[in-house]
Amino acid sequence: MRHLFSGKLAKLIFFPVAVSILISCGAPEEKTSNTSATLDAAESSTDFLSSWQDGPKNKIMDWVKSTTTEGSTDFIPEKDRIAVFDNDGTLWSEQPYYFQLAFAIDEVKRLAPENPDWEKDPSLNALIKGDMAGFMAGGEKALLKAVAVTHSEMTVDEFDARVKNWIKTATHPKTGKHYNEMIFQPMLELLQYLRANGFKTFIVSGGGIDFMRAWTEEAYGIPPYQVVGSQFGLSYVDTTASPELIKIPELVFLDDKGEKPVGIYRNIGKRPVFAGGNSDGDYQMLQYTSTGDGARFGLIVHHTDSVREVAYDRESHIGQLNKGLDDAAKYNWLIVDMAKDWKVIYPYELK
Amino acid sequence: MRHLFSGKLAKLIFFPVAVSILISCGAPEEKTSNTSATLDAAESSTDFLSSWQDGPKNKIMDWVKSTTTEGSTDFIPEKDRIAVFDNDGTLWSEQPYYFQLAFAIDEVKRLAPENPDWEKDPSLNALIKGDMAGFMAGGEKALLKAVAVTHSEMTVDEFDARVKNWIKTATHPKTGKHYNEMIFQPMLELLQYLRANGFKTFIVSGGGIDFMRAWTEEAYGIPPYQVVGSQFGLSYVDTTASPELIKIPELVFLDDKGEKPVGIYRNIGKRPVFAGGNSDGDYQMLQYTSTGDGARFGLIVHHTDSVREVAYDRESHIGQLNKGLDDAAKYNWLIVDMAKDWKVIYPYELK
């Protein structure tokens, strides 16, 4: 369960690059042709991957060039250009605890006055009183309880509105920034660069799918139908004139480890050719991606920057990265050293 | 379970309409702007909905025009233009039984020699011997058995290859046509027309999701990640150098009736604004779509053509349409009379 607590996001100022392309209305949906104009724009633009140092930047660009150039032995048809990314720790920060847990904690406090019975639960009561140590002492059970009471027994629209409101107002305990300001600038550039080259970008996260969808479109340019995540149950209730979907407190899918390839196939239906992750929870997603036929790219964000972000890997309770480091060479995964490879971490550093 | 048996499809000659559009690489992914050039092309083209009679054609076109014209009170932003379609009986035929069942039957016969133990099962044995009456006497249990042995215990790639091979070779018992030639020409035109106007088109079917994905991209221009359907379980097996997803004989999601809105929210994450169906299995999907805020369009394909297709509705075991007819006026659903409203049924009639 430890990976159920995830993300939120940011009002990003994207660089609008108008690219004139050809669309064939009859052929596979939204299939965009990489006309030479598109490729030229992508390859010559100095905006793409500008927050990356040359080493990893060239590795990524060389691979994209070889897989999008017709006639290349590594060429990948546009319909197969599926790129998947973990969210917590890969597209935004995840310390000192998953941001989705911060949402749950904030919501418990906000909603406590109208839910007096919550005080009878020792762990919820500790949380309401501001006793984080007491709350955490309740372990996984306490975490699940806080998530359950803040993530279910309401319509999907109500939940969506609550997350959107929280994102706009809550701030991170260490940086004081809104959580959606703590997305990674270099990864945003990577998403844009891949899309400009005909890739479809998906999130595949252990975080709650509805929690992420409330903000991923604005933050990353990734629409709700390209978000895969853990899921609570849903119940369709049509007893009123306005039927609604109600979230029920039952975890029906935990999108972590070996379930990530399952989530990918259920929601996407194709084996990805590009995967980015940061923890051993992403190991199987990276492995599944890298062991398919043809050209493949795997990337691991290694949290090495104790000054600009947080340094952690093999021993961390959150975002543990151990097996992934051991097997990176075997699968040819690019280990991205945040301290050395990224010129900036967060978009607000550019302002 | 009766709706687990569904579809397959067609090598369609689409009319390639090259439309020059602008894409903003930074903004929400693949968001295409409806420049006036795009709209002009769509609205002035005589190709769009050319197999529809003027009555229903104008109703559809008026709605699309009002929802895609900026400044209109009914305007729908492009990111919210989600259109969902049932498959069996809506996008292709479903008689005398769901085409997915035809696949299962054909596969049982094809694979029987290498599975001698199947003969010990009375219903499978009847099927192998060509005794359809004996097989059908086994009821739902027999159907499920035939589906289970032909849809699981293999990799997803193997299953995909089997469906693709069957689609290329099998023919319909009545028309003698390949199953993928029995998709509905007017619905293809509707899919193309909606996409040309910035709508994303999704399939939401009781049919098996992997069965459909093997051919929907080629037939309808709908890629795998825009297909929602019933699902068997999947297991990620990484005991070899080439990890694979294995299909397991456990139905984990039946995408029918009240579960259709659930499947929509799980896979798409937004309430659709346009829905097309043909049976009471689509009732809740249509209802969920039609009761949202703002402009909505619901459409029911009514099988009225006993000459060119099959006439059936309230009393049919397959694709029963009863409640949908009763409540069509209440929800303002357009009932499409196949005999009267469609100039052609199948694409091959145009040749």
PDB file of C-alpha atoms in Angstrom, chain B residues 18-121:
ATOM      1  CA  ALA B  18      -5.618  15.955 -45.521  1.00  0.00           C
ATOM      2  CA  VAL B  19      -6.327  18.833 -43.242  1.00  0.00           C
ATOM      3  CA  SER B  20      -3.653  21.289 -42.302  1.00  0.00           C
ATOM      4  CA  ILE B  21      -3.923  22.222 -38.669  1.00  0.00           C
ATOM      5  CA  LEU B  22      -1.922  23.898 -35.979  1.00  0.00           C
ATOM      6  CA  ILE B  23      -0.618  22.021 -32.989  1.00  0.00           C
ATOM      7  CA  SER B  24       0.695  23.755 -29.912  1.00  0.00           C
ATOM      8  CA  CYS B  25       3.390  21.412 -28.651  1.00  0.00           C
ATOM      9  CA  GLY B  26       3.365  22.783 -25.149  1.00  0.00           C
ATOM     10  CA  ALA B  27      -0.312  22.812 -24.348  1.00  0.00           C
ATOM     11  CA  PRO B  28      -2.465  19.776 -23.534  1.00  0.00           C
ATOM     12  CA  GLU B  29      -1.291  16.836 -25.507  1.00  0.00           C
ATOM     13  CA  GLU B  30      -2.307  16.398 -29.096  1.00  0.00           C
ATOM     14  CA  LYS B  31      -4.761  19.222 -28.636  1.00  0.00           C
ATOM     15  CA  THR B  32      -5.723  20.227 -32.099  1.00  0.00           C
ATOM     16  CA  SER B  33      -7.114  23.653 -32.736  1.00  0.00           C
ATOM     17  CA  ASN B  34     -10.266  23.887 -34.744  1.00  0.00           C
ATOM     18  CA  THR B  35      -9.000  26.493 -37.089  1.00  0.00           C
ATOM     19  CA  SER B  36     -11.572  27.787 -39.483  1.00  0.00           C
ATOM     20  CA  ALA B  37      -9.813  25.770 -42.178  1.00  0.00           C
ATOM     21  CA  THR B  38     -10.598  22.550 -40.316  1.00  0.00           C
ATOM     22  CA  LEU B  39     -14.196  23.460 -39.709  1.00  0.00           C
ATOM     23  CA  ASP B  40     -14.700  24.611 -43.252  1.00  0.00           C
ATOM     24  CA  ALA B  41     -13.322  21.357 -44.573  1.00  0.00           C
ATOM     25  CA  ALA B  42     -15.551  19.330 -42.272  1.00  0.00           C
ATOM     26  CA  GLU B  43     -18.688  21.299 -42.863  1.00  0.00           C
ATOM     27  CA  SER B  44     -18.413  21.760 -46.567  1.00  0.00           C
ATOM     28  CA  SER B  45     -17.242  18.252 -47.322  1.00  0.00           C
ATOM     29  CA  THR B  46     -19.884  16.171 -49.024  1.00  0.00           C
ATOM     30  CA  ASP B  47     -18.099  13.052 -47.833  1.00  0.00           C
ATOM     31  CA  PHE B  48     -19.104  13.424 -44.211  1.00  0.00           C
ATOM     32  CA  LEU B  49     -22.172  11.385 -43.274  1.00  0.00           C
ATOM     33  CA  SER B  50     -22.888  10.746 -46.947  1.00  0.00           C
ATOM     34  CA  SER B  51     -24.512   7.398 -46.169  1.00  0.00           C
ATOM     35  CA  TRP B  52     -27.026   9.062 -43.846  1.00  0.00           C
ATOM     36  CA  GLN B  53     -30.412  10.393 -44.912  1.00  0.00           C
ATOM     37  CA  ASP B  54     -30.889  14.117 -44.396  1.00  0.00           C
ATOM     38  CA  GLY B  55     -33.077  13.919 -41.274  1.00  0.00           C
ATOM     39  CA  PRO B  56     -30.649  12.290 -38.806  1.00  0.00           C
ATOM     40  CA  LYS B  57     -27.674  13.730 -40.674  1.00  0.00           C
ATOM     41  CA  ASN B  58     -28.831  17.278 -40.053  1.00  0.00           C
ATOM     42  CA  LYS B  59     -29.585  16.591 -36.388  1.00  0.00           C
ATOM     43  CA  ILE B  60     -26.042  15.333 -35.868  1.00  0.00           C
ATOM     44  CA  MET B  61     -24.433  18.115 -37.884  1.00  0.00           C
ATOM     45  CA  ASP B  62     -26.455  20.854 -36.186  1.00  0.00           C
ATOM     46  CA  TRP B  63     -25.381  19.573 -32.785  1.00  0.00           C
ATOM     47  CA  VAL B  64     -21.726  19.299 -33.765  1.00  0.00           C
ATOM     48  CA  LYS B  65     -21.785  22.772 -35.268  1.00  0.00           C
ATOM     49  CA  SER B  66     -23.346  24.285 -32.130  1.00  0.00           C
ATOM     50  CA  THR B  67     -20.899  22.541 -29.780  1.00  0.00           C
ATOM     51  CA  THR B  68     -17.762  23.366 -31.763  1.00  0.00           C
ATOM     52  CA  THR B  69     -18.497  27.002 -32.597  1.00  0.00           C
ATOM     53  CA  GLU B  70     -16.743  29.310 -30.151  1.00  0.00           C
ATOM     54  CA  GLY B  71     -19.162  31.750 -28.590  1.00  0.00           C
ATOM     55  CA  SER B  72     -22.097  29.367 -28.942  1.00  0.00           C
ATOM     56  CA  THR B  73     -23.937  28.731 -25.659  1.00  0.00           C
ATOM     57  CA  ASP B  74     -23.510  25.025 -26.346  1.00  0.00           C
ATOM     58  CA  PHE B  75     -19.770  25.274 -27.006  1.00  0.00           C
ATOM     59  CA  ILE B  76     -17.694  22.370 -25.657  1.00  0.00           C
ATOM     60  CA  PRO B  77     -13.931  22.877 -25.248  1.00  0.00           C
ATOM     61  CA  GLU B  78     -11.955  20.406 -27.293  1.00  0.00           C
ATOM     62  CA  LYS B  79     -10.516  18.639 -24.236  1.00  0.00           C
ATOM     63  CA  ASP B  80     -14.057  17.701 -23.173  1.00  0.00           C
ATOM     64  CA  ARG B  81     -15.205  16.385 -26.554  1.00  0.00           C
ATOM     65  CA  ILE B  82     -15.378  12.741 -25.536  1.00  0.00           C
ATOM     66  CA  ALA B  83     -17.516  10.443 -27.687  1.00  0.00           C
ATOM     67  CA  VAL B  84     -18.196   6.830 -26.690  1.00  0.00           C
ATOM     68  CA  PHE B  85     -19.611   4.004 -28.775  1.00  0.00           C
ATOM     69  CA  ASP B  86     -20.731   0.513 -28.021  1.00  0.00           C
ATOM     70  CA  ASN B  87     -19.327  -1.983 -30.527  1.00  0.00           C
ATOM     71  CA  ASP B  88     -21.572  -5.044 -31.058  1.00  0.00           C
ATOM     72  CA  GLY B  89     -24.698  -3.959 -32.911  1.00  0.00           C
ATOM     73  CA  THR B  90     -23.565  -0.332 -32.891  1.00  0.00           C
ATOM     74  CA  LEU B  91     -20.377  -0.267 -34.955  1.00  0.00           C
ATOM     75  CA  TRP B  92     -20.735  -3.718 -36.517  1.00  0.00           C
ATOM     76  CA  SER B  93     -23.306  -6.510 -36.692  1.00  0.00           C
ATOM     77  CA  GLU B  94     -23.920  -8.963 -33.863  1.00  0.00           C
ATOM     78  CA  GLN B  95     -26.196 -11.617 -35.361  1.00  0.00           C
ATOM     79  CA  PRO B  96     -26.780 -14.572 -35.294  1.00  0.00           C
ATOM     80  CA  TYR B  97     -24.440 -14.337 -32.272  1.00  0.00           C
ATOM     81  CA  TYR B  98     -21.696 -12.000 -31.091  1.00  0.00           C
ATOM     82  CA  PHE B  99     -18.748 -12.278 -33.451  1.00  0.00           C
ATOM     83  CA  GLN B 100     -16.425 -12.872 -30.530  1.00  0.00           C
ATOM     84  CA  LEU B 101     -18.332 -16.074 -29.872  1.00  0.00           C
ATOM     85  CA  ALA B 102     -17.804 -17.043 -33.506  1.00  0.00           C
ATOM     86  CA  PHE B 103     -14.092 -16.571 -32.870  1.00  0.00           C
ATOM     87  CA  ALA B 104     -14.248 -18.787 -29.776  1.00  0.00           C
ATOM     88  CA  ILE B 105     -16.127 -21.494 -31.659  1.00  0.00           C
ATOM     89  CA  ASP B 106     -13.714 -21.412 -34.591  1.00  0.00           C
ATOM     90  CA  GLU B 107     -10.758 -21.533 -32.220  1.00  0.00           C
ATOM     91  CA  VAL B 108     -12.131 -24.511 -30.290  1.00  0.00           C
ATOM     92  CA  LYS B 109     -12.421 -26.411 -33.558  1.00  0.00           C
ATOM     93  CA  ARG B 110      -8.986 -25.337 -34.772  1.00  0.00           C
ATOM     94  CA  LEU B 111      -7.221 -26.206 -31.529  1.00  0.00           C
ATOM     95  CA  ALA B 112      -9.108 -29.405 -30.673  1.00  0.00           C
ATOM     96  CA  PRO B 113      -6.491 -31.780 -32.179  1.00  0.00           C
ATOM     97  CA  GLU B 114      -3.823 -30.476 -29.814  1.00  0.00           C
ATOM     98  CA  ASN B 115      -6.192 -30.509 -26.812  1.00  0.00           C
ATOM     99  CA  PRO B 116      -7.603 -34.060 -26.681  1.00  0.00           C
ATOM    100  CA  ASP B 117      -8.911 -33.508 -23.152  1.00  0.00           C
ATOM    101  CA  TRP B 118     -11.484 -31.053 -24.491  1.00  0.00           C
ATOM    102  CA  GLU B 119     -13.498 -34.009 -25.784  1.00  0.00           C
ATOM    103  CA  LYS B 120     -14.195 -34.991 -22.179  1.00  0.00           C
ATOM    104  CA  ASP B 121     -16.222 -31.814 -21.739  1.00  0.00           C
TER     105      ASP B 121
END
